[in-house]
Amino acid sequence: MSENKIPFVTSVQEKSDKIVARNIHQVYKIKQQDSDSLTNFEAIKQLDLTVKQGEFLAIVGPSGCGKSTFLDMIAGLAKPSSGEIFIDNRKITGPALDRGIVLQGYALFPWRTVRKNVEFGLEIKKIPEKDRKDISQRYIELVGLKNFEERYPHELSGGMKQRVAIARALAYDPEVLLMDEPFAAVDAQTRETLQEELLRIWEQTKKTIVFVTHGIDEAVFLADRVAVMTANPGTIKDIITINLPRPRDGIRSSAEFGWARHKIWELLQNDPSAANKVKPEKQDIADFISPSAAL
Amino acid sequence: MKIVFNKFRGVIIRSSGLVAFLALWEIAPRWGWADPQFLPPLSSVLKAAAVLWDDGFLYTHIIVSLWRALLGTLLAMVIALPLGFILEGWFPSGSRRLDPLFRLLSHLNPFSLAPVFMLFFGIGELEKLAIITLVAVWPVLFHTITGIRTVDPLIIKTAYSLNVSKLILIWDVLLPGALPTIITGLRVGTQMAVFMLIAAEMLGASAGLGWLVHNSAMLYQVPRMYAGGLSIIVLGICINQIILRIERNSLFWKDSIEFLGQTNRRAVNFTNSLYVPILIGVIVGILFFGGQEVNRVNSQGLYNKDNMSQHNHPIKVE
């Protein structure tokens, strides 16, 4: 796989490898129509990926390309049919507290207050109650939810709920933050705010982040590198290094941003499964690559 | 002022049907629309109830019935809750396979099987408790299983990603997530338990509201019979209202709370309120005093009281 460098790329910082995925395959047995025999369906084929320490890596791809499945594998919630994933040179065999996960649907405990939600991982970690409160307070303030500590999730807006989910995933201090389309369910304005907040939190906490999305803009805006996945079978087609300067506030209108965006868009275009669904040029790319994504 | 009036108007409209019904009950026998022998006016029914209460018999009947219903339902909970969690938590495919069996068993009418229960358990408290437990266990079990199945999978996924143990998953995620559904099951179970209890008491008992109705009917003490029936209704409504309240409060976090037309978005904090202690106090009280009465009734008989002679006087219709 070639590293596709963009002309304005200056230098790639050398950092140690945090997550290494090797030869990942995921095969499902499915029943063919008109026959009882089971055939193999390759959901993920020959996926190799390395995430560096402290890196913000985005995975972009159409629905059904296996990007969420791959994230579940890193989280230890799913096992690949073959291949291995290492974190700090230790093989991932199951979920653990060194990885935090943020899902699209918030997945907050509705019967717990904001504070109690954030403290959930701390309870699992058996941290004493007094320390729990200090830690949760710190992370609640980090995501900008001060004075909402005793509210219940149903009293919060979608954006606020996602902030709680991020605070909860960060509170037990995992080294890696795994995010599965976390901002897909909030409105466009809130999404941009949350993206900027996420970058700020990332810079403050120095976590390694793997961010799955179907939005090219989002990936380019956030990530150090963008892994472009294609479907049937799901594999990483290319990895684009985004060397836009940080902080990236207001960078969306710059030419470089547009260039990187277009590059990824082209890569997704060549996907044979997307080619037969040609739409007018002006169409929003996020809509184009993922028609099924309900925003 | 207007608001107060409007509030009252709502109450008046809502209770008008009940008031009309009670008025008709009072008037019909008095004006000869109904035979007072079969339908005594409300006032004489209430008088009969008052006499029963003054003699202390009504208290005995109520507390004995309550004790049986409560103990039976508690037994059902003790059986059904762990069973539901074990089945769903550890053997979800097994519980799916057992579903038809449970459905079949739940349709089994314990009343029709009462003679079998009598053969096995005699006509004592054990028989009644067995019948009540058998009736109440199914709704609780079904609702527990359904409640666990309908917990948001994303929440479970999040919990799994933290590598939680099965017990923590059950205690911290599945139980609170399924609790509103479980309490609904409890309400249904309690309702059925009370129904079945009355029937079981009619079949053979020495005290209890069901026995009171049956016994009064046998002795042709019609007002007393109605008094017993009325007590059963009031008791049923009270139990139902209490559980409905708990149900509503346990549901506070559900997204849209349109529970019985009431929009209640205020959270009720179970742990900090007096709610739980009061409830536990009432349960323990019923179990304690009810147990005492049941013991007394079963060992000495209902009439072993100073004022038994009065009790046997038929109450005249005025």
mmCIF file of N, CA and C in Angstrom, chain A residues 72 77 95-97 99 101 103 105 107-112 120-121 123-124 152 154-155 168 172, chain B residues 152 154-155 157-164 168 172-173 176-177 252-255 265-267 269:
data_model
loop_
_atom_site.group_PDB
_atom_site.id
_atom_site.type_symbol
_atom_site.label_atom_id
_atom_site.label_comp_id
_atom_site.label_asym_id
_atom_site.label_seq_id
_atom_site.Cartn_x
_atom_site.Cartn_y
_atom_site.Cartn_z
ATOM 1 N N ASP A 72 -14.647 -2.185 16.107
ATOM 2 C CA ASP A 72 -15.036 -3.137 17.149
ATOM 3 C C ASP A 72 -13.914 -4.118 17.442
ATOM 4 N N LEU A 77 -14.288 -6.038 20.889
ATOM 5 C CA LEU A 77 -15.673 -6.499 20.948
ATOM 6 C C LEU A 77 -15.978 -7.504 19.845
ATOM 7 N N PRO A 95 -11.992 -6.763 25.263
ATOM 8 C CA PRO A 95 -12.061 -5.361 25.671
ATOM 9 C C PRO A 95 -11.256 -5.113 26.939
ATOM 10 N N ALA A 96 -10.769 -3.901 27.090
ATOM 11 C CA ALA A 96 -10.019 -3.542 28.289
ATOM 12 C C ALA A 96 -10.114 -2.042 28.492
ATOM 13 N N LEU A 97 -9.706 -1.597 29.665
ATOM 14 C CA LEU A 97 -9.855 -0.187 30.018
ATOM 15 C C LEU A 97 -8.781 0.699 29.380
ATOM 16 N N ARG A 99 -8.699 1.159 26.272
ATOM 17 C CA ARG A 99 -9.362 1.722 25.105
ATOM 18 C C ARG A 99 -10.749 2.235 25.496
ATOM 19 N N ILE A 101 -14.435 3.887 24.179
ATOM 20 C CA ILE A 101 -15.219 3.873 22.943
ATOM 21 C C ILE A 101 -16.364 4.878 23.020
ATOM 22 N N LEU A 103 -19.782 5.872 20.775
ATOM 23 C CA LEU A 103 -20.615 5.381 19.681
ATOM 24 C C LEU A 103 -21.531 6.479 19.158
ATOM 25 N N GLY A 105 -24.764 6.525 18.827
ATOM 26 C CA GLY A 105 -26.036 6.732 19.518
ATOM 27 C C GLY A 105 -25.891 7.109 20.972
ATOM 28 N N ALA A 107 -25.383 6.205 23.738
ATOM 29 C CA ALA A 107 -25.307 5.047 24.631
ATOM 30 C C ALA A 107 -25.047 5.450 26.074
ATOM 31 N N LEU A 108 -25.701 6.520 26.513
ATOM 32 C CA LEU A 108 -25.592 6.900 27.927
ATOM 33 C C LEU A 108 -26.543 6.041 28.744
ATOM 34 N N PHE A 109 -26.218 5.891 30.033
ATOM 35 C CA PHE A 109 -27.137 5.191 30.913
ATOM 36 C C PHE A 109 -28.221 6.186 31.317
ATOM 37 N N PRO A 110 -29.440 6.002 30.836
ATOM 38 C CA PRO A 110 -30.454 7.043 31.044
ATOM 39 C C PRO A 110 -30.861 7.207 32.498
ATOM 40 N N TRP A 111 -30.590 6.201 33.326
ATOM 41 C CA TRP A 111 -30.991 6.299 34.733
ATOM 42 C C TRP A 111 -29.888 6.894 35.597
ATOM 43 N N ARG A 112 -28.788 7.271 34.972
ATOM 44 C CA ARG A 112 -27.705 7.876 35.723
ATOM 45 C C ARG A 112 -27.584 9.354 35.353
ATOM 46 N N PHE A 120 -18.905 5.936 35.515
ATOM 47 C CA PHE A 120 -19.139 4.499 35.346
ATOM 48 C C PHE A 120 -17.832 3.715 35.194
ATOM 49 N N GLY A 121 -16.988 4.195 34.283
ATOM 50 C CA GLY A 121 -15.711 3.507 34.069
ATOM 51 C C GLY A 121 -14.835 3.532 35.311
ATOM 52 N N GLU A 123 -15.950 3.462 38.364
ATOM 53 C CA GLU A 123 -16.472 2.436 39.277
ATOM 54 C C GLU A 123 -15.920 1.068 38.882
ATOM 55 N N ILE A 124 -15.893 0.807 37.568
ATOM 56 C CA ILE A 124 -15.367 -0.480 37.099
ATOM 57 C C ILE A 124 -13.892 -0.589 37.488
ATOM 58 N N TYR A 152 -30.065 14.545 34.044
ATOM 59 C CA TYR A 152 -30.194 13.224 33.439
ATOM 60 C C TYR A 152 -30.114 13.357 31.921
ATOM 61 N N HIS A 154 -31.970 12.556 29.514
ATOM 62 C CA HIS A 154 -33.143 12.994 28.759
ATOM 63 C C HIS A 154 -33.364 14.504 28.872
ATOM 64 N N GLU A 155 -32.607 15.140 29.760
ATOM 65 C CA GLU A 155 -32.737 16.600 29.884
ATOM 66 C C GLU A 155 -31.707 17.323 29.030
ATOM 67 N N ARG A 168 -17.186 10.378 29.441
ATOM 68 C CA ARG A 168 -17.214 9.056 30.064
ATOM 69 C C ARG A 168 -16.070 8.179 29.543
ATOM 70 N N TYR A 172 -11.836 7.302 32.510
ATOM 71 C CA TYR A 172 -11.023 6.226 33.083
ATOM 72 C C TYR A 172 -9.653 6.159 32.432
ATOM 73 N N ASP B 152 -31.216 -1.135 25.605
ATOM 74 C CA ASP B 152 -30.512 -0.592 24.447
ATOM 75 C C ASP B 152 -29.189 -1.339 24.208
ATOM 76 N N LEU B 154 -26.697 -0.643 22.484
ATOM 77 C CA LEU B 154 -25.519 0.230 22.514
ATOM 78 C C LEU B 154 -24.995 0.407 23.936
ATOM 79 N N ILE B 155 -25.921 0.455 24.895
ATOM 80 C CA ILE B 155 -25.512 0.571 26.299
ATOM 81 C C ILE B 155 -24.760 -0.679 26.714
ATOM 82 N N LYS B 157 -23.184 -2.662 24.719
ATOM 83 C CA LYS B 157 -21.913 -2.656 23.994
ATOM 84 C C LYS B 157 -20.896 -1.766 24.725
ATOM 85 N N THR B 158 -21.366 -0.603 25.161
ATOM 86 C CA THR B 158 -20.479 0.296 25.905
ATOM 87 C C THR B 158 -19.961 -0.381 27.169
ATOM 88 N N ALA B 159 -20.875 -1.052 27.875
ATOM 89 C CA ALA B 159 -20.460 -1.728 29.105
ATOM 90 C C ALA B 159 -19.444 -2.829 28.793
ATOM 91 N N TYR B 160 -19.705 -3.587 27.735
ATOM 92 C CA TYR B 160 -18.761 -4.645 27.340
ATOM 93 C C TYR B 160 -17.387 -4.069 27.021
ATOM 94 N N SER B 161 -17.384 -2.891 26.379
ATOM 95 C CA SER B 161 -16.104 -2.311 25.983
ATOM 96 C C SER B 161 -15.259 -1.960 27.207
ATOM 97 N N LEU B 162 -15.906 -1.877 28.376
ATOM 98 C CA LEU B 162 -15.162 -1.619 29.610
ATOM 99 C C LEU B 162 -14.760 -2.919 30.290
ATOM 100 N N ASN B 163 -15.030 -4.023 29.605
ATOM 101 C CA ASN B 163 -14.631 -5.323 30.129
ATOM 102 C C ASN B 163 -15.271 -5.597 31.482
ATOM 103 N N VAL B 164 -16.560 -5.305 31.606
ATOM 104 C CA VAL B 164 -17.240 -5.523 32.883
ATOM 105 C C VAL B 164 -17.530 -7.005 33.079
ATOM 106 N N ILE B 168 -21.591 -7.372 37.193
ATOM 107 C CA ILE B 168 -21.709 -5.920 37.112
ATOM 108 C C ILE B 168 -22.642 -5.549 35.963
ATOM 109 N N ASP B 172 -25.597 -3.369 37.139
ATOM 110 C CA ASP B 172 -25.478 -1.949 36.819
ATOM 111 C C ASP B 172 -26.103 -1.557 35.485
ATOM 112 N N VAL B 173 -26.336 -2.541 34.629
ATOM 113 C CA VAL B 173 -26.844 -2.203 33.298
ATOM 114 C C VAL B 173 -28.191 -2.861 33.026
ATOM 115 N N PRO B 176 -31.168 -2.044 36.025
ATOM 116 C CA PRO B 176 -31.807 -0.724 35.915
ATOM 117 C C PRO B 176 -32.479 -0.504 34.569
ATOM 118 N N GLY B 177 -31.901 -1.058 33.497
ATOM 119 C CA GLY B 177 -32.508 -0.877 32.181
ATOM 120 C C GLY B 177 -33.837 -1.592 32.060
ATOM 121 N N PHE B 252 -38.873 7.538 35.023
ATOM 122 C CA PHE B 252 -38.641 8.959 34.797
ATOM 123 C C PHE B 252 -37.654 9.243 33.678
ATOM 124 N N TRP B 253 -36.725 8.319 33.432
ATOM 125 C CA TRP B 253 -35.680 8.594 32.465
ATOM 126 C C TRP B 253 -36.062 8.215 31.049
ATOM 127 N N LYS B 254 -37.210 7.583 30.894
ATOM 128 C CA LYS B 254 -37.615 7.234 29.528
ATOM 129 C C LYS B 254 -37.864 8.519 28.744
ATOM 130 N N ASP B 255 -37.583 8.456 27.440
ATOM 131 C CA ASP B 255 -37.532 9.679 26.653
ATOM 132 C C ASP B 255 -38.802 10.510 26.702
ATOM 133 N N ARG B 265 -41.516 15.113 33.924
ATOM 134 C CA ARG B 265 -40.119 15.037 33.542
ATOM 135 C C ARG B 265 -39.207 15.216 34.742
ATOM 136 N N ARG B 266 -39.803 15.401 35.890
ATOM 137 C CA ARG B 266 -38.973 15.589 37.066
ATOM 138 C C ARG B 266 -38.463 14.245 37.541
ATOM 139 N N ALA B 267 -37.199 14.208 37.774
ATOM 140 C CA ALA B 267 -36.609 12.959 38.218
ATOM 141 C C ALA B 267 -36.955 12.708 39.674
ATOM 142 N N ASN B 269 -35.568 10.856 42.842
ATOM 143 C CA ASN B 269 -34.365 10.197 43.311
ATOM 144 C C ASN B 269 -34.748 9.139 44.337
#
